[in-house]
JSON list of C-alpha atoms in Angstrom, two decimals:
[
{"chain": "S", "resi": 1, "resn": "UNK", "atom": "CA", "xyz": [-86.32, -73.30, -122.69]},
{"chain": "S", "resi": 2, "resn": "UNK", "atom": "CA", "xyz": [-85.29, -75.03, -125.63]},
{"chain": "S", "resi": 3, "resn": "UNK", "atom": "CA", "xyz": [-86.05, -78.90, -125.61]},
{"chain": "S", "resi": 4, "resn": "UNK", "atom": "CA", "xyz": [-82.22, -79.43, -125.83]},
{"chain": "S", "resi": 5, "resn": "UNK", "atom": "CA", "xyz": [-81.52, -77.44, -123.38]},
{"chain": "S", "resi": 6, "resn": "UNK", "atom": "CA", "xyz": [-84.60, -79.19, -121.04]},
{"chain": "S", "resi": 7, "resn": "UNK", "atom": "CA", "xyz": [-83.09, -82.59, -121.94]},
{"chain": "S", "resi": 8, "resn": "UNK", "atom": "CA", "xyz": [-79.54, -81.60, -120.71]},
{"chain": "S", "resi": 9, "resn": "UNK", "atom": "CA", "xyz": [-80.76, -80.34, -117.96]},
{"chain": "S", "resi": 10, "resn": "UNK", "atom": "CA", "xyz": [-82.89, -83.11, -117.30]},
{"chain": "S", "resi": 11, "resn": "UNK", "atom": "CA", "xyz": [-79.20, -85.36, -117.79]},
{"chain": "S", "resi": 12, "resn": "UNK", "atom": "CA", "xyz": [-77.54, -83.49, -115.13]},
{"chain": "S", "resi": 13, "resn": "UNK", "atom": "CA", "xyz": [-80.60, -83.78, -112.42]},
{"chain": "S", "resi": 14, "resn": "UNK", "atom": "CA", "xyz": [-81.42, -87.44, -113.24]},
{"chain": "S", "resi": 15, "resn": "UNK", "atom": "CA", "xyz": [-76.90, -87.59, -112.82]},
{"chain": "S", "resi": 16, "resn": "UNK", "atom": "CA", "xyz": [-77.24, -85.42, -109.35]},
{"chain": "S", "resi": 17, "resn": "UNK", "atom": "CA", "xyz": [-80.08, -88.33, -108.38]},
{"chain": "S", "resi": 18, "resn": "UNK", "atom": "CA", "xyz": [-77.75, -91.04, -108.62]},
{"chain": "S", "resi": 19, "resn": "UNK", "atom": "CA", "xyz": [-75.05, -89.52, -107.22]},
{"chain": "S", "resi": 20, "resn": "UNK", "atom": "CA", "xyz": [-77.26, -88.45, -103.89]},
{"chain": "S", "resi": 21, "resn": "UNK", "atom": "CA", "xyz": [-78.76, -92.41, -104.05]},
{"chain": "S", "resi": 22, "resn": "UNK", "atom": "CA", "xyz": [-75.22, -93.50, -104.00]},
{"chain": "S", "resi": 23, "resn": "UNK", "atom": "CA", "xyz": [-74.40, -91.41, -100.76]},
{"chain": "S", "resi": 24, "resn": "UNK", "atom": "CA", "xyz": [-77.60, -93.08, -99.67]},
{"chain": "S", "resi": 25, "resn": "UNK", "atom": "CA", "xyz": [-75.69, -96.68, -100.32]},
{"chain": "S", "resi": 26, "resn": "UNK", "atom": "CA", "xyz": [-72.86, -95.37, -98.98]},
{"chain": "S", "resi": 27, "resn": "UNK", "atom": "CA", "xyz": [-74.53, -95.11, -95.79]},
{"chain": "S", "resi": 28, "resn": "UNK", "atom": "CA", "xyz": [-75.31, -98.20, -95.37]},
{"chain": "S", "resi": 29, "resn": "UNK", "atom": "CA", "xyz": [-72.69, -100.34, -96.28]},
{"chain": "S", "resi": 30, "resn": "UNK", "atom": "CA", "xyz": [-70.82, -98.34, -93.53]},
{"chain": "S", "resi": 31, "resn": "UNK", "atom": "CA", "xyz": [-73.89, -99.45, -91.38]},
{"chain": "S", "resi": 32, "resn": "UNK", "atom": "CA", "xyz": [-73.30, -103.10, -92.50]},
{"chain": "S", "resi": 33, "resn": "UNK", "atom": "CA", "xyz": [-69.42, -103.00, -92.38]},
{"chain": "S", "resi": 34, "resn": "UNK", "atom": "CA", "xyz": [-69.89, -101.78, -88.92]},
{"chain": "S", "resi": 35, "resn": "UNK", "atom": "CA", "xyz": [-72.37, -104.32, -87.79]},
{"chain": "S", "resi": 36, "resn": "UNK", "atom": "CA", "xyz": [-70.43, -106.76, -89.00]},
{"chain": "S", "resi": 37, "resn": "UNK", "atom": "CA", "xyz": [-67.63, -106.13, -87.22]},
{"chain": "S", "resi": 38, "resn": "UNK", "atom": "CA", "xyz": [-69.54, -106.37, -84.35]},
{"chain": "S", "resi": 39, "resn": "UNK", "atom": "CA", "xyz": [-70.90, -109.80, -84.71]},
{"chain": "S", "resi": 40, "resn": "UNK", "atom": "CA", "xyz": [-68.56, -111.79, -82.89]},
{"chain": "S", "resi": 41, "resn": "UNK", "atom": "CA", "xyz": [-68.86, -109.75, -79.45]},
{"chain": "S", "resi": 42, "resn": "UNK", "atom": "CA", "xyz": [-72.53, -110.44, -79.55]},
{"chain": "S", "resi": 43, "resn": "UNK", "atom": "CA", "xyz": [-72.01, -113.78, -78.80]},
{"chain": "S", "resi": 44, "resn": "UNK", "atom": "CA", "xyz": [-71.96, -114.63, -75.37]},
{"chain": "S", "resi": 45, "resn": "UNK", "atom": "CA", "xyz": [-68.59, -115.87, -74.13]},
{"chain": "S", "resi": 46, "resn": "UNK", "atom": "CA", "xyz": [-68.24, -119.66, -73.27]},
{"chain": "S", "resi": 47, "resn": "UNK", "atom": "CA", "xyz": [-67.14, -119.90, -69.86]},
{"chain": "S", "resi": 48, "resn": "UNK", "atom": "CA", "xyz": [-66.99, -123.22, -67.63]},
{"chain": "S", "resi": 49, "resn": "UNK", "atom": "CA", "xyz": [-67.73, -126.45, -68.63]},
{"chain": "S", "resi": 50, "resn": "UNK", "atom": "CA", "xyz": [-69.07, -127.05, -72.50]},
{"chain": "S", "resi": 51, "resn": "UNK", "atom": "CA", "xyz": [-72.31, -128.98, -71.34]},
{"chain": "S", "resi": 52, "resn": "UNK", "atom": "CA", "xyz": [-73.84, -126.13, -70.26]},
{"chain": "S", "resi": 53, "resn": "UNK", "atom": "CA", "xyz": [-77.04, -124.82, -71.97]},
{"chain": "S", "resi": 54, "resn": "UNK", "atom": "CA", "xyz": [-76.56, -124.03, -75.94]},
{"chain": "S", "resi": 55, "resn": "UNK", "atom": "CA", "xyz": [-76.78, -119.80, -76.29]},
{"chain": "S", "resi": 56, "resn": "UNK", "atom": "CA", "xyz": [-80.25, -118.27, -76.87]},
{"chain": "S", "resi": 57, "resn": "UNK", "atom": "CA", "xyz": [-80.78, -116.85, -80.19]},
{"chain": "S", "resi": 58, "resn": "UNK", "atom": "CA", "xyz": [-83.15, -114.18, -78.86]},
{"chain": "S", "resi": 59, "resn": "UNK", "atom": "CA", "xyz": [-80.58, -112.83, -77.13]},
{"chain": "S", "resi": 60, "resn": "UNK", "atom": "CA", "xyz": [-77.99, -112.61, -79.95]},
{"chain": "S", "resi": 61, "resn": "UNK", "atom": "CA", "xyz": [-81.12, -111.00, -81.47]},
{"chain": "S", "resi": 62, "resn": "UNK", "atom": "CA", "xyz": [-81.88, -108.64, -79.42]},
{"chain": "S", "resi": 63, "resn": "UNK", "atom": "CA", "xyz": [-78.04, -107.23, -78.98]},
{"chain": "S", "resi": 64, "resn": "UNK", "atom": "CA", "xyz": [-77.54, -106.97, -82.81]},
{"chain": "S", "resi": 65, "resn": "UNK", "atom": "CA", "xyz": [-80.89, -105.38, -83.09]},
{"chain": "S", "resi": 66, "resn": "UNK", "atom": "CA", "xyz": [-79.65, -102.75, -80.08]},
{"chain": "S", "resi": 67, "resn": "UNK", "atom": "CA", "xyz": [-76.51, -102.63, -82.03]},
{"chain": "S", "resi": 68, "resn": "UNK", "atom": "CA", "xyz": [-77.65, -102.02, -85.13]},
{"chain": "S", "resi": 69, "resn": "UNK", "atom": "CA", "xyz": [-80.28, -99.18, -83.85]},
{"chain": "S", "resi": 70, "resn": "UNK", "atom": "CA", "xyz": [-77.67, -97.31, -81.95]},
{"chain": "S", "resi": 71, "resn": "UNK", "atom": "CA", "xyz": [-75.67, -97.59, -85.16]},
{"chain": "S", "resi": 72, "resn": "UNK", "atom": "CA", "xyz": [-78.15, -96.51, -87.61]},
{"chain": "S", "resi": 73, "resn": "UNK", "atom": "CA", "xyz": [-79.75, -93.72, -85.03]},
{"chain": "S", "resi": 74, "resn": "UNK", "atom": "CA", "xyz": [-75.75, -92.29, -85.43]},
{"chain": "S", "resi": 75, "resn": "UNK", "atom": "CA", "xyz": [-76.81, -91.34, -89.33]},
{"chain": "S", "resi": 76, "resn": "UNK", "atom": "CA", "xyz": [-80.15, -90.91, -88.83]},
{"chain": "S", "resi": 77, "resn": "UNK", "atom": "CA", "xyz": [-79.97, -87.37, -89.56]},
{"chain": "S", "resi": 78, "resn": "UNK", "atom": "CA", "xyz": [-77.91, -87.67, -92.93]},
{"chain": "S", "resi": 79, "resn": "UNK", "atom": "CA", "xyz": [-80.14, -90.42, -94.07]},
{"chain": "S", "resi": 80, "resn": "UNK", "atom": "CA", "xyz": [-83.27, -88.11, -93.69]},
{"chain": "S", "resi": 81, "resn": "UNK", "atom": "CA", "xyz": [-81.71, -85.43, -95.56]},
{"chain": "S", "resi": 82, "resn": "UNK", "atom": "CA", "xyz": [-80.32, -87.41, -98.13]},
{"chain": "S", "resi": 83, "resn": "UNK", "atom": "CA", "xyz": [-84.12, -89.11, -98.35]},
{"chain": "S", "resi": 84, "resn": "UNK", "atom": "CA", "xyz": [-85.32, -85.29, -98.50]},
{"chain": "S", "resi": 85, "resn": "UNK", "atom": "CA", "xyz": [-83.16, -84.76, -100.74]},
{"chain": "S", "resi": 86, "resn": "UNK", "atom": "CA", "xyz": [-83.76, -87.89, -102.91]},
{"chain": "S", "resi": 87, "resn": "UNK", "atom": "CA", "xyz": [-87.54, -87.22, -102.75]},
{"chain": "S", "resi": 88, "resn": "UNK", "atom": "CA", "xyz": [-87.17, -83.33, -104.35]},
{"chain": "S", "resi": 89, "resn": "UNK", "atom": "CA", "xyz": [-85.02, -84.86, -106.87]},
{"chain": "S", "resi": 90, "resn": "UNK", "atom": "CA", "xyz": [-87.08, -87.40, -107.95]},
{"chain": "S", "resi": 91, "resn": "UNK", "atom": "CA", "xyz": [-90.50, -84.49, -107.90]},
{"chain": "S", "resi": 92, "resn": "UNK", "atom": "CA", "xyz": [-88.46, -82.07, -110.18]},
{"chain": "S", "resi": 93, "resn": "UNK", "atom": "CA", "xyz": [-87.29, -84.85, -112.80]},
{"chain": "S", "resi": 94, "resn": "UNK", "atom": "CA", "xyz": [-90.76, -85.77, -113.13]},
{"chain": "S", "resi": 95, "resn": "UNK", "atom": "CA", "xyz": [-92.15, -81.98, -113.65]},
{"chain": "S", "resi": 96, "resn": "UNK", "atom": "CA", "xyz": [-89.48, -81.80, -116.35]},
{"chain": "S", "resi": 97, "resn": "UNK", "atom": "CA", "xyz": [-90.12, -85.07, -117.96]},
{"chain": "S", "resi": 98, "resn": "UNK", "atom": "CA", "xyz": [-93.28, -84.14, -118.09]},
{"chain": "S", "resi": 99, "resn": "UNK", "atom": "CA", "xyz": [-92.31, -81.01, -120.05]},
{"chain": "S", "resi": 100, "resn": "UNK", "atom": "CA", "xyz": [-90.70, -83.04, -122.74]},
{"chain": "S", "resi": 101, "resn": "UNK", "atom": "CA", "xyz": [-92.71, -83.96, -125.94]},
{"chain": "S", "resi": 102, "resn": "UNK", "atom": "CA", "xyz": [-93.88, -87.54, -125.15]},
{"chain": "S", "resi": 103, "resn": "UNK", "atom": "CA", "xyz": [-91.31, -89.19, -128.37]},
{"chain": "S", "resi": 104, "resn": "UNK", "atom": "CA", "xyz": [-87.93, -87.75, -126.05]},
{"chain": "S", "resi": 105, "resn": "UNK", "atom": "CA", "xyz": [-89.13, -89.07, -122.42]},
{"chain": "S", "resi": 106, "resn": "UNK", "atom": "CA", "xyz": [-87.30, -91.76, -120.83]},
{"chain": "S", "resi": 107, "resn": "UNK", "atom": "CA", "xyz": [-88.12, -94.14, -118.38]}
]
């Protein structure tokens, strides 16, 4: 292969990296958007008189942390294969950098 031909090549794998790291982003802000939605039923509900005892942070912890596990265990499988994914990318754009004379690698 000509070294044209491995630096195009090497263009559209490094393009097909950012485009599976941006399904990767993608992913979470849909994670965030969701948890943030969510945010104002994890506080607890005044009810009764206002001199009661101020609400426990541990518990609004520990629901957003439930929350926010359930969420993320929804896309746990496309997250791993978009990490496998990621990972192979990242492997074969280094065996072709690597195959480029030193003067045409990029970072």
């Amino acid at each position: 292969m000509s070294v044209p031909d491995r630096r195009a090549q090497l263009f559209r794998m490094e393009e097909a990296r950012r485009q599976t790291q941006r399904q990767l982003d993608m992913i979470d802000r849909q994670i965030i958007r969701r948890m943030t939605a969510i945010i104002p039923q994890l506080k607890p509900q005044r009810t009764g008189h206002r001199r009661l005892k101020p609400a426990d942070a541990r518990t609004f912890l520990e629901r957003y942390r439930s929350n926010l596990a359930a969420i993320t265990q929804e896309r746990q499988h496309e997250i791993d294969a978009l990490s496998r994914k990621l990972a192979r990318q990242d492997a074969a754009i280094e065996v072709l950098r690597a195959r480029l004379p030193p003067d045409l690698r990029r970072a």
